[in-house]
Short mmCIF file of C-alpha atoms in Angstrom, two decimals:
data_model
loop_
_atom_site.label_atom_id
_atom_site.label_comp_id
_atom_site.label_asym_id
_atom_site.label_seq_id
_atom_site.Cartn_x
_atom_site.Cartn_y
_atom_site.Cartn_z
CA MET A 1 108.03 -122.91 93.15
CA SER A 2 109.23 -126.52 92.96
CA ASP A 3 109.22 -128.35 89.66
CA THR A 4 106.48 -130.67 90.95
CA LEU A 5 104.16 -127.78 91.85
CA ARG A 6 104.94 -126.03 88.57
CA GLU A 7 104.08 -129.16 86.60
CA PHE A 8 100.89 -129.61 88.61
CA SER A 9 99.86 -125.99 87.98
CA ASN A 10 100.62 -126.31 84.27
CA ASP A 11 98.60 -129.53 84.07
CA LEU A 12 95.55 -127.80 85.58
CA SER A 13 95.91 -124.87 83.18
CA ALA A 14 96.14 -127.30 80.26
CA ALA A 15 93.00 -129.10 81.45
CA VAL A 16 91.10 -125.81 81.57
CA GLU A 17 92.30 -124.95 78.08
CA LYS A 18 91.25 -128.33 76.68
CA GLY A 19 87.88 -128.29 78.42
CA GLY A 20 87.38 -124.65 77.49
CA ALA A 21 87.53 -125.50 73.79
CA SER A 22 84.02 -127.00 74.15
CA THR A 23 82.66 -124.67 76.86
CA ILE A 24 80.13 -122.21 75.47
CA LEU A 25 78.62 -118.95 76.75
CA VAL A 26 74.82 -119.23 76.81
CA ASP A 27 72.91 -115.93 76.89
CA ALA A 28 69.32 -117.14 77.24
CA ARG A 29 67.93 -115.36 80.32
CA LYS A 30 67.45 -111.83 81.56
CA ARG A 31 70.07 -112.11 84.25
CA TYR A 32 73.75 -112.82 83.65
CA PRO A 33 74.57 -115.49 81.03
CA ALA A 34 75.25 -119.12 81.87
CA SER A 35 77.40 -121.80 80.28
CA GLY A 36 76.98 -124.80 78.00
CA ILE A 37 78.85 -127.73 76.48
CA ALA A 38 79.38 -128.45 72.78
CA PHE A 39 77.42 -131.68 72.27
CA ALA A 40 77.76 -131.73 68.48
CA ASP A 41 79.11 -129.36 65.85
CA ASP A 42 75.82 -127.42 65.90
CA LEU A 43 74.34 -128.41 69.29
CA VAL A 44 74.93 -127.04 72.80
CA LEU A 45 73.82 -128.88 75.94
CA THR A 46 73.02 -126.61 78.86
CA ALA A 47 70.86 -126.38 81.99
CA ASP A 48 67.16 -126.00 81.29
CA HIS A 49 66.61 -123.43 84.05
CA VAL A 50 68.96 -120.93 82.38
CA VAL A 51 66.90 -120.88 79.15
CA THR A 52 64.04 -118.45 79.76
CA LYS A 53 63.87 -116.27 76.63
CA GLU A 54 63.40 -116.86 72.91
CA ASP A 55 66.21 -114.60 71.70
CA ILE A 56 69.13 -116.92 72.47
CA LYS A 57 72.74 -116.04 71.77
CA VAL A 58 75.78 -118.24 72.34
CA GLY A 59 79.39 -117.16 72.60
CA LEU A 60 81.99 -119.47 71.10
CA PRO A 61 85.53 -119.97 72.45
CA ASP A 62 86.92 -117.97 69.51
CA GLY A 63 84.79 -114.95 70.50
CA LYS A 64 82.19 -115.38 67.76
CA THR A 65 78.51 -114.93 68.69
CA LEU A 66 75.75 -116.97 67.05
CA SER A 67 71.99 -117.22 67.37
CA ALA A 68 70.44 -120.43 68.66
CA THR A 69 67.04 -122.05 69.05
CA VAL A 70 65.77 -124.69 71.47
CA ALA A 71 66.10 -128.14 69.91
CA GLY A 72 64.64 -129.86 72.96
CA ARG A 73 64.32 -129.56 76.71
CA ASP A 74 63.65 -131.77 79.71
CA PRO A 75 62.78 -129.80 82.88
CA GLY A 76 62.77 -132.99 84.94
CA SER A 77 66.52 -133.45 84.47
CA ASP A 78 67.19 -129.70 84.02
CA LEU A 79 68.71 -130.20 80.58
CA ALA A 80 68.13 -128.25 77.38
CA LEU A 81 69.61 -128.70 73.92
CA LEU A 82 70.24 -125.64 71.74
CA ARG A 83 70.74 -125.70 67.97
CA LEU A 84 73.05 -123.15 66.35
CA ALA A 85 72.46 -121.46 63.03
CA GLU A 86 75.63 -123.07 61.64
CA LYS A 87 78.06 -125.89 62.38
CA ALA A 88 80.82 -124.14 64.29
CA LEU A 89 81.63 -126.17 67.40
CA SER A 90 84.24 -128.70 68.46
CA PRO A 91 82.25 -131.40 70.31
CA ALA A 92 83.44 -132.13 73.83
CA LYS A 93 85.70 -135.07 74.52
CA THR A 94 84.07 -137.07 77.30
CA SER A 95 84.86 -139.73 79.87
CA ASP A 96 82.62 -141.74 82.20
CA ASP A 97 85.57 -142.91 84.34
CA VAL A 98 84.76 -141.12 87.61
CA LYS A 99 85.89 -142.06 91.12
CA VAL A 100 85.36 -140.60 94.59
CA GLY A 101 88.45 -138.62 95.55
CA GLN A 102 89.31 -137.81 91.93
CA LEU A 103 90.64 -134.29 91.24
CA VAL A 104 88.23 -132.35 88.99
CA LEU A 105 87.60 -128.84 87.71
CA ALA A 106 84.29 -127.02 87.23
CA LEU A 107 84.43 -124.74 84.18
CA GLY A 108 82.27 -121.85 83.09
CA ARG A 109 82.16 -119.19 80.39
CA PRO A 110 79.63 -116.75 81.93
CA ASN A 111 80.94 -113.64 80.16
CA ASN A 112 83.06 -112.52 77.22
CA ALA A 113 86.16 -112.13 79.40
CA GLY A 114 86.96 -115.82 78.97
CA MET A 115 87.07 -119.00 80.98
CA GLN A 116 86.56 -119.34 84.72
CA ALA A 117 87.39 -122.40 86.79
CA SER A 118 87.36 -123.88 90.28
CA TRP A 119 88.84 -127.13 91.45
CA GLY A 120 88.27 -129.80 94.07
CA ILE A 121 87.58 -133.51 94.37
CA VAL A 122 84.61 -135.77 93.73
CA THR A 123 83.10 -136.26 97.19
CA ALA A 124 80.27 -138.66 96.34
CA ILE A 125 78.65 -140.63 93.52
CA SER A 126 74.98 -141.13 94.38
CA GLY A 127 71.58 -141.94 92.95
CA PRO A 128 68.99 -142.57 91.85
CA THR A 129 67.28 -139.47 93.22
CA ARG A 130 64.04 -137.68 92.49
CA THR A 131 64.41 -133.99 91.61
CA PHE A 132 62.07 -131.23 92.73
CA ARG A 133 61.51 -130.48 89.01
CA GLY A 134 59.62 -133.77 88.63
CA GLY A 135 62.36 -136.00 87.26
CA LEU A 136 64.51 -138.89 88.38
CA LEU A 137 68.29 -138.96 87.97
CA ASP A 138 69.84 -142.41 87.74
CA GLU A 139 73.10 -141.02 89.11
CA TYR A 140 74.68 -137.74 90.13
CA LEU A 141 78.06 -136.48 91.33
CA GLN A 142 78.88 -134.22 94.26
CA THR A 143 82.14 -132.28 94.32
CA GLU A 144 84.01 -129.69 96.35
CA THR A 145 84.26 -127.32 93.39
CA THR A 146 82.80 -123.83 93.74
CA PRO A 147 79.76 -123.16 91.50
CA TYR A 148 80.35 -119.51 90.64
CA PRO A 149 77.51 -117.48 89.08
CA GLY A 150 77.00 -118.51 85.48
CA PHE A 151 78.56 -121.97 85.88
CA SER A 152 75.24 -123.81 85.48
CA GLY A 153 75.27 -125.74 82.21
CA GLY A 154 79.05 -125.83 82.14
CA PRO A 155 81.25 -128.93 82.34
CA LEU A 156 83.00 -130.80 85.10
CA VAL A 157 86.31 -132.01 83.64
CA ASN A 158 89.13 -134.29 84.71
CA THR A 159 92.82 -133.36 84.66
CA GLU A 160 92.93 -134.37 80.98
CA GLY A 161 90.24 -131.80 80.13
CA GLU A 162 87.68 -134.53 79.35
CA VAL A 163 84.08 -133.76 80.27
CA LEU A 164 82.76 -135.92 83.12
CA GLY A 165 79.36 -134.25 83.41
CA LEU A 166 77.25 -131.10 83.36
CA ASN A 167 77.04 -128.86 86.43
CA THR A 168 73.73 -127.37 87.53
CA SER A 169 72.23 -125.59 90.51
CA GLY A 170 68.71 -126.11 89.14
CA LEU A 171 67.95 -129.56 90.54
CA THR A 172 68.44 -128.96 94.25
CA ARG A 173 67.56 -125.98 96.37
CA GLY A 174 70.67 -124.16 97.54
CA SER A 175 73.37 -126.46 96.16
CA SER A 176 74.93 -127.62 92.91
CA LEU A 177 75.43 -131.12 91.54
CA THR A 178 76.81 -132.71 88.40
CA ILE A 179 74.83 -134.85 85.96
CA PRO A 180 77.28 -137.53 84.73
CA VAL A 181 78.07 -137.79 81.04
CA LYS A 182 76.44 -141.21 80.71
CA VAL A 183 73.16 -139.74 81.98
CA ALA A 184 73.34 -136.28 80.38
CA TRP A 185 74.40 -137.53 76.95
CA ARG A 186 71.64 -140.15 76.86
CA ILE A 187 69.04 -137.48 77.60
CA ALA A 188 70.63 -135.13 75.05
CA GLU A 189 70.34 -137.82 72.38
CA ALA A 190 66.64 -138.16 73.16
CA LEU A 191 66.20 -134.39 73.00
CA GLU A 192 67.95 -134.24 69.62
CA LYS A 193 65.73 -137.00 68.28
CA HIS A 194 62.37 -136.22 69.86
CA GLY A 195 62.62 -132.74 71.41
CA SER A 196 61.57 -134.10 74.80
CA VAL A 197 61.93 -137.09 77.10
CA LYS A 198 58.84 -139.25 77.45
CA ARG A 199 58.00 -140.61 80.89
CA GLY A 200 55.37 -143.23 81.63
CA TYR A 201 52.22 -142.63 83.67
CA LEU A 202 49.71 -145.03 85.18
CA GLY A 203 47.26 -142.45 86.53
CA VAL A 204 47.39 -143.77 90.10
CA ARG A 205 48.28 -142.37 93.50
CA THR A 206 50.81 -144.34 95.50
CA GLN A 207 51.94 -144.85 99.06
CA PRO A 208 54.33 -147.41 100.55
CA VAL A 209 52.77 -150.32 102.43
CA GLU A 210 54.08 -153.36 104.28
CA ILE A 211 53.11 -156.71 102.75
CA PRO A 212 52.34 -159.52 105.23
CA GLU A 213 54.82 -162.40 105.34
CA ALA A 214 52.31 -164.93 104.00
CA ALA A 215 51.66 -162.75 100.96
CA ARG A 216 55.40 -162.29 100.40
CA GLN A 217 55.84 -166.05 100.28
CA ALA A 218 52.95 -166.43 97.86
CA LEU A 219 54.57 -163.87 95.56
CA GLN A 220 58.00 -165.51 95.91
CA ARG A 221 59.51 -162.02 95.99
CA GLU A 222 61.60 -160.27 98.63
CA GLN A 223 60.30 -156.78 98.04
CA GLY A 224 56.82 -155.33 98.46
CA GLY A 225 55.51 -152.15 97.01
CA LEU A 226 52.77 -149.66 96.52
CA LEU A 227 49.12 -149.27 97.38
CA VAL A 228 47.16 -148.40 94.22
CA GLY A 229 43.88 -149.96 95.30
CA ASP A 230 45.67 -153.19 94.50
CA ILE A 231 49.15 -153.50 95.97
CA LEU A 232 51.66 -153.09 93.16
CA VAL A 233 54.68 -155.33 93.64
CA ALA A 234 56.36 -155.63 90.23
CA ILE A 235 56.43 -154.17 86.73
CA SER A 236 57.69 -156.22 83.78
CA GLY A 237 59.13 -158.74 86.20
CA GLN A 238 61.11 -156.17 88.22
CA PRO A 239 60.23 -155.73 91.93
CA VAL A 240 58.79 -152.37 92.99
CA GLY A 241 59.90 -151.57 96.51
CA ASP A 242 59.22 -147.84 96.72
CA PRO A 243 57.81 -144.95 94.63
CA ASP A 244 61.18 -144.29 92.97
CA ASP A 245 61.25 -147.87 91.64
CA LEU A 246 57.86 -147.24 90.04
CA PHE A 247 59.03 -143.90 88.66
CA ALA A 248 62.15 -145.49 87.14
CA ALA A 249 60.21 -148.41 85.64
CA LEU A 250 57.90 -146.06 83.73
CA ASN A 251 60.62 -144.84 81.37
CA SER A 252 60.31 -143.59 77.81
CA GLU A 253 60.51 -147.13 76.42
CA THR A 254 57.24 -148.10 78.14
CA VAL A 255 55.08 -145.20 76.91
CA GLY A 256 52.16 -146.46 74.82
CA LYS A 257 53.01 -150.11 75.44
CA ALA A 258 51.21 -152.81 77.38
CA ILE A 259 53.25 -154.08 80.31
CA ALA A 260 52.76 -156.83 82.86
CA VAL A 261 52.01 -155.61 86.39
CA GLU A 262 52.00 -157.94 89.38
CA VAL A 263 49.69 -157.03 92.24
CA LEU A 264 48.22 -158.32 95.44
CA ARG A 265 44.45 -158.20 95.13
CA GLY A 266 42.54 -159.19 98.24
CA GLY A 267 45.71 -160.81 99.54
CA ARG A 268 46.10 -162.99 96.43
CA PRO A 269 48.83 -162.49 93.79
CA GLU A 270 47.59 -161.69 90.30
CA SER A 271 49.11 -160.44 87.05
CA VAL A 272 47.41 -157.85 84.84
CA ASN A 273 48.38 -156.02 81.69
CA VAL A 274 48.16 -152.22 81.58
CA THR A 275 48.92 -149.70 78.84
CA VAL A 276 51.30 -146.98 79.95
CA GLY A 277 50.30 -143.39 79.23
CA GLU A 278 52.58 -140.36 78.96
CA ARG A 279 53.10 -138.08 81.94
CA LYS A 280 52.47 -134.44 81.03
#
């Protein structure tokens, strides 16, 4: 083996070792265990779909096993936060510097035998996208790594062993994707604080419609929107061009608050205030 290949191999091994220091075994379902990431010294972030029983055990990198409880969960983003009985973790070192073509490793600790890993490149950075679990991801990563059984909830790391995101097969049918750190950590912070992620709700059905040119000019906006009896074209000054725009606008910050909604009513632009409810 050439020195270059040997150095490359050693660098990958070192990245797995560094990332593995914050990769946790999560035994929270009847089938084989899954993985998780040390979010804080007593908190583990994992995939929500792998947490299906109350008797939760986590396996630490040093081989120790601890009990855990659910601190919060958000099925829409397939994330769950587990709280340990004691402070025993080394929180993950993270990075949000991700590029298409970047070499990455998917890590998992699905059994007591130790770490498992696969490697590849980042093939796409996409989003926002609606998930079949009823959520909306601002951004997600696609990679060529192999999602072996038990990898859900585990980290995607760079060649420095820094966590770039959380891998899950629970948001798409038949494939795996990665929730970037900047998205996953924001949701985890909400789960730690509130136990859930609030999402706004207007209590209306929607469908895309085309707004006539004359009405567009009256609105002085380039984007049209949604038929809700009235035609919804903007929320809090932001244009609504499709259902995902509406979904994204009704975030946790809007719940319980009155917001300005611009509509076309009988072909005439009007502004009304509505109070945002919470989607159950």
